[in-house]
């Protein structure tokens, strides 16, 4: 086992799969962007290795690929991508979700890939990634959707944030700043059906009030955002989850918050974060918000 560097690293869960390789690429870019070391973790109770790419690279049948092979190959790939990157590796004899959630206590950022079934890796979010995103103590990036396997300068030049708590907005701002891209802050709103009216002089008034409240929330959330990043504000009528998934098609990264409540042991994601994790067309960051 390699020594753990003093700085809190970027941690990535690797398993030798194609989604895992993409997550490793993304994590190595994130580590370089932050000037941090990269820690690659393989949980040995993960499912038996079933891929072909890594086995071909190693010149072994898939059945002979070991945990050490997987984590060392991931580390070599990261160093080939960034020769000056400091890396550490570990093989953990534990279920992956528990291992990665524990790792998140001493990480700056946690990165995972998708783990779909029956060839649907890009359409389904695996239970490991879902559990980690719902319990991690640090921000978690789930690398999914259509992207070019790099965090440094995506093809869309845009980070999107669903505006909620300040921690989420500031995380999105820093991600946009590091990449040198624009930040789009979105606040969705809806007018409940029971607030509508048929009176011609009052028609549309409830909707205008909700729209104005969304503008005020957006302005308040962004009032202390430092200069230096091109920032666009947008309020949209519709379900927040649907609006953010739509925005993800033209984004390099989608940032949303998830409330963490002390003493609550269930999945702590919320409907919005849960929905975008399953449907986003780009990588998603879940930022824990303490309540």
Tab-separated table of N, CA, C and O in Angstrom, residues 104-164:
chain	number	residue	atom	x	y	z
A	104	UNK	N	-14.219	9.254	1.971
A	104	UNK	CA	-14.674	10.633	1.776
A	104	UNK	C	-14.429	11.506	2.993
A	104	UNK	O	-14.433	12.739	2.893
A	105	UNK	N	-14.210	10.902	4.159
A	105	UNK	CA	-13.930	11.682	5.372
A	105	UNK	C	-12.574	12.376	5.295
A	105	UNK	O	-12.346	13.368	5.989
A	106	UNK	N	-11.679	11.868	4.488
A	106	UNK	CA	-10.339	12.450	4.390
A	106	UNK	C	-9.991	12.740	2.929
A	106	UNK	O	-8.874	12.510	2.492
A	107	UNK	N	-10.977	13.227	2.194
A	107	UNK	CA	-10.779	13.556	0.787
A	107	UNK	C	-11.295	14.957	0.507
A	107	UNK	O	-12.234	15.433	1.149
A	108	UNK	N	-10.672	15.626	-0.453
A	108	UNK	CA	-11.190	16.905	-0.936
A	108	UNK	C	-12.367	16.673	-1.862
A	108	UNK	O	-13.345	17.414	-1.859
A	109	UNK	N	-12.286	15.612	-2.651
A	109	UNK	CA	-13.282	15.300	-3.674
A	109	UNK	C	-13.262	13.806	-3.910
A	109	UNK	O	-12.201	13.177	-3.890
A	110	UNK	N	-14.440	13.234	-4.125
A	110	UNK	CA	-14.570	11.803	-4.409
A	110	UNK	C	-15.152	11.640	-5.804
A	110	UNK	O	-16.117	12.332	-6.160
A	111	UNK	N	-14.591	10.742	-6.606
A	111	UNK	CA	-15.042	10.540	-7.988
A	111	UNK	C	-15.409	9.073	-8.190
A	111	UNK	O	-14.662	8.172	-7.790
A	112	UNK	N	-16.555	8.833	-8.799
A	112	UNK	CA	-16.973	7.475	-9.146
A	112	UNK	C	-17.501	7.459	-10.570
A	112	UNK	O	-17.843	8.500	-11.137
A	113	UNK	N	-17.583	6.269	-11.141
A	113	UNK	CA	-18.195	6.101	-12.457
A	113	UNK	C	-19.577	5.498	-12.309
A	113	UNK	O	-20.078	5.307	-11.200
A	114	UNK	N	-20.215	5.208	-13.423
A	114	UNK	CA	-21.506	4.522	-13.401
A	114	UNK	C	-21.269	3.026	-13.466
A	114	UNK	O	-20.240	2.558	-13.954
A	115	UNK	N	-22.240	2.281	-12.964
A	115	UNK	CA	-22.137	0.823	-13.011
A	115	UNK	C	-23.469	0.242	-13.427
A	115	UNK	O	-24.230	-0.283	-12.608
A	116	UNK	N	-23.798	0.354	-14.705
A	116	UNK	CA	-25.070	-0.152	-15.203
A	116	UNK	C	-25.066	-1.656	-15.395
A	116	UNK	O	-24.074	-2.341	-15.167
A	117	UNK	N	-26.170	-2.189	-15.833
A	117	UNK	CA	-26.310	-3.630	-16.069
A	117	UNK	C	-26.737	-3.863	-17.516
A	117	UNK	O	-27.341	-3.006	-18.148
A	118	UNK	N	-26.401	-5.021	-18.020
A	118	UNK	CA	-26.848	-5.462	-19.347
A	118	UNK	C	-26.502	-4.468	-20.440
A	118	UNK	O	-27.299	-4.166	-21.317
A	119	UNK	N	-25.297	-3.936	-20.368
A	119	UNK	CA	-24.851	-3.024	-21.407
A	119	UNK	C	-25.422	-1.632	-21.305
A	119	UNK	O	-25.259	-0.837	-22.215
A	120	UNK	N	-26.092	-1.309	-20.194
A	120	UNK	CA	-26.710	0.000	-20.052
A	120	UNK	C	-25.944	0.882	-19.070
A	120	UNK	O	-26.525	1.657	-18.325
A	121	UNK	N	-24.633	0.798	-19.071
A	121	UNK	CA	-23.821	1.524	-18.096
A	121	UNK	C	-24.034	3.024	-18.158
A	121	UNK	O	-23.898	3.716	-17.161
A	122	UNK	N	-24.338	3.564	-19.350
A	122	UNK	CA	-24.540	5.001	-19.449
A	122	UNK	C	-25.978	5.398	-19.130
A	122	UNK	O	-26.276	6.567	-18.928
A	123	UNK	N	-26.884	4.435	-19.086
A	123	UNK	CA	-28.282	4.768	-18.845
A	123	UNK	C	-28.703	4.529	-17.405
A	123	UNK	O	-29.645	5.131	-16.916
A	124	UNK	N	-28.007	3.637	-16.697
A	124	UNK	CA	-28.371	3.300	-15.333
A	124	UNK	C	-27.251	3.678	-14.381
A	124	UNK	O	-26.078	3.496	-14.681
A	125	UNK	N	-27.621	4.182	-13.226
A	125	UNK	CA	-26.634	4.495	-12.205
A	125	UNK	C	-26.540	3.314	-11.262
A	125	UNK	O	-27.545	2.838	-10.746
A	126	UNK	N	-25.334	2.810	-11.017
A	126	UNK	CA	-25.168	1.648	-10.168
A	126	UNK	C	-25.416	1.956	-8.704
A	126	UNK	O	-25.371	3.094	-8.258
A	127	UNK	N	-25.673	0.906	-7.920
A	127	UNK	CA	-25.989	1.072	-6.506
A	127	UNK	C	-24.818	1.649	-5.728
A	127	UNK	O	-25.010	2.378	-4.753
A	128	UNK	N	-23.580	1.317	-6.134
A	128	UNK	CA	-22.415	1.848	-5.429
A	128	UNK	C	-22.353	3.366	-5.571
A	128	UNK	O	-22.232	4.102	-4.579
A	129	UNK	N	-22.435	3.866	-6.798
A	129	UNK	CA	-22.372	5.306	-7.021
A	129	UNK	C	-23.519	6.020	-6.322
A	129	UNK	O	-23.338	7.106	-5.757
A	130	UNK	N	-24.693	5.433	-6.339
A	130	UNK	CA	-25.850	6.052	-5.702
A	130	UNK	C	-25.660	6.123	-4.190
A	130	UNK	O	-25.911	7.165	-3.570
A	131	UNK	N	-25.197	5.038	-3.590
A	131	UNK	CA	-24.980	5.019	-2.142
A	131	UNK	C	-23.895	6.006	-1.732
A	131	UNK	O	-24.039	6.725	-0.740
A	132	UNK	N	-22.817	6.062	-2.508
A	132	UNK	CA	-21.728	6.979	-2.179
A	132	UNK	C	-22.194	8.425	-2.291
A	132	UNK	O	-21.940	9.249	-1.406
A	133	UNK	N	-22.891	8.756	-3.375
A	133	UNK	CA	-23.380	10.128	-3.558
A	133	UNK	C	-24.343	10.523	-2.448
A	133	UNK	O	-24.405	11.693	-2.064
A	134	UNK	N	-25.080	9.559	-1.908
A	134	UNK	CA	-26.068	9.847	-0.885
A	134	UNK	C	-25.540	9.892	0.522
A	134	UNK	O	-26.278	10.269	1.447
A	135	UNK	N	-24.255	9.542	0.728
A	135	UNK	CA	-23.709	9.508	2.085
A	135	UNK	C	-22.324	10.127	2.224
A	135	UNK	O	-21.838	10.277	3.349
A	136	UNK	N	-21.660	10.470	1.145
A	136	UNK	CA	-20.277	10.965	1.218
A	136	UNK	C	-20.196	12.252	2.034
A	136	UNK	O	-21.115	13.065	2.054
A	137	UNK	N	-19.059	12.421	2.684
A	137	UNK	CA	-18.830	13.599	3.524
A	137	UNK	C	-18.187	14.743	2.760
A	137	UNK	O	-18.082	15.847	3.288
A	138	UNK	N	-17.757	14.502	1.549
A	138	UNK	CA	-17.165	15.547	0.711
A	138	UNK	C	-17.926	15.586	-0.617
A	138	UNK	O	-18.698	14.666	-0.915
A	139	UNK	N	-17.736	16.620	-1.433
A	139	UNK	CA	-18.388	16.628	-2.747
A	139	UNK	C	-18.011	15.386	-3.560
A	139	UNK	O	-16.868	14.930	-3.527
A	140	UNK	N	-19.003	14.857	-4.280
A	140	UNK	CA	-18.819	13.635	-5.072
A	140	UNK	C	-19.177	13.903	-6.519
A	140	UNK	O	-20.253	14.433	-6.803
A	141	UNK	N	-18.280	13.523	-7.422
A	141	UNK	CA	-18.556	13.622	-8.852
A	141	UNK	C	-18.861	12.228	-9.390
A	141	UNK	O	-18.060	11.304	-9.224
A	142	UNK	N	-20.017	12.086	-9.996
A	142	UNK	CA	-20.375	10.848	-10.697
A	142	UNK	C	-20.198	11.114	-12.183
A	142	UNK	O	-20.902	11.953	-12.761
A	143	UNK	N	-19.236	10.433	-12.783
A	143	UNK	CA	-18.874	10.685	-14.180
A	143	UNK	C	-19.784	9.850	-15.065
A	143	UNK	O	-19.633	8.640	-15.180
A	144	UNK	N	-20.739	10.516	-15.694
A	144	UNK	CA	-21.701	9.835	-16.552
A	144	UNK	C	-22.034	10.720	-17.733
A	144	UNK	O	-21.576	11.867	-17.827
A	145	UNK	N	-22.818	10.184	-18.663
A	145	UNK	CA	-23.292	10.975	-19.793
A	145	UNK	C	-22.265	11.105	-20.896
A	145	UNK	O	-21.232	10.432	-20.920
A	146	UNK	N	-22.549	12.000	-21.817
A	146	UNK	CA	-21.680	12.231	-22.966
A	146	UNK	C	-20.666	13.311	-22.638
A	146	UNK	O	-21.024	14.447	-22.356
A	147	UNK	N	-19.415	12.965	-22.653
A	147	UNK	CA	-18.353	13.927	-22.372
A	147	UNK	C	-17.082	13.414	-23.032
A	147	UNK	O	-17.023	12.315	-23.590
A	148	UNK	N	-16.027	14.218	-22.964
A	148	UNK	CA	-14.797	13.851	-23.657
A	148	UNK	C	-13.713	13.345	-22.712
A	148	UNK	O	-12.523	13.458	-22.984
A	149	UNK	N	-14.145	12.754	-21.575
A	149	UNK	CA	-13.222	12.131	-20.625
A	149	UNK	C	-12.197	13.091	-20.044
A	149	UNK	O	-11.107	12.676	-19.661
A	150	UNK	N	-12.521	14.365	-19.968
A	150	UNK	CA	-11.582	15.276	-19.348
A	150	UNK	C	-12.328	16.375	-18.607
A	150	UNK	O	-13.391	16.805	-19.014
A	151	UNK	N	-11.733	16.786	-17.490
A	151	UNK	CA	-12.345	17.839	-16.684
A	151	UNK	C	-11.773	19.204	-17.013
A	151	UNK	O	-12.350	20.219	-16.667
A	152	UNK	N	-10.646	19.244	-17.706
A	152	UNK	CA	-9.894	20.496	-17.807
A	152	UNK	C	-10.587	21.562	-18.646
A	152	UNK	O	-10.705	22.704	-18.239
A	153	UNK	N	-11.040	21.237	-19.812
A	153	UNK	CA	-11.699	22.237	-20.674
A	153	UNK	C	-12.689	21.505	-21.571
A	153	UNK	O	-12.338	21.019	-22.626
A	154	UNK	N	-13.903	21.411	-21.088
A	154	UNK	CA	-14.916	20.661	-21.820
A	154	UNK	C	-15.348	21.351	-23.087
A	154	UNK	O	-15.069	22.523	-23.329
A	155	UNK	N	-16.079	20.621	-23.901
A	155	UNK	CA	-16.466	21.132	-25.220
A	155	UNK	C	-17.544	22.197	-25.149
A	155	UNK	O	-17.683	23.011	-26.070
A	156	UNK	N	-18.325	22.236	-24.042
A	156	UNK	CA	-19.406	23.210	-23.960
A	156	UNK	C	-18.969	24.517	-23.303
A	156	UNK	O	-19.620	25.546	-23.467
A	157	UNK	N	-17.899	24.494	-22.527
A	157	UNK	CA	-17.423	25.701	-21.868
A	157	UNK	C	-18.410	26.254	-20.857
A	157	UNK	O	-18.564	27.468	-20.712
A	158	UNK	N	-19.075	25.359	-20.107
A	158	UNK	CA	-20.116	25.825	-19.189
A	158	UNK	C	-20.292	24.857	-18.026
A	158	UNK	O	-20.380	23.645	-18.211
A	159	UNK	N	-20.308	25.401	-16.810
A	159	UNK	CA	-20.696	24.677	-15.605
A	159	UNK	C	-22.066	25.182	-15.204
A	159	UNK	O	-22.310	26.390	-15.162
A	160	UNK	N	-22.995	24.263	-14.926
A	160	UNK	CA	-24.354	24.624	-14.532
A	160	UNK	C	-24.560	24.273	-13.063
A	160	UNK	O	-24.138	23.202	-12.613
A	161	UNK	N	-25.199	25.174	-12.323
A	161	UNK	CA	-25.520	24.897	-10.922
A	161	UNK	C	-27.000	25.132	-10.682
A	161	UNK	O	-27.570	26.128	-11.125
A	162	UNK	N	-27.629	24.174	-10.006
A	162	UNK	CA	-28.988	24.362	-9.523
A	162	UNK	C	-28.908	25.119	-8.215
A	162	UNK	O	-28.386	24.607	-7.222
A	163	UNK	N	-29.383	26.357	-8.208
A	163	UNK	CA	-29.153	27.242	-7.066
A	163	UNK	C	-29.967	26.808	-5.859
A	163	UNK	O	-31.192	26.643	-5.927
A	164	UNK	N	-29.231	26.609	-4.751
A	164	UNK	CA	-29.841	26.279	-3.468
A	164	UNK	C	-29.025	26.928	-2.373
A	164	UNK	O	-29.015	28.149	-2.240
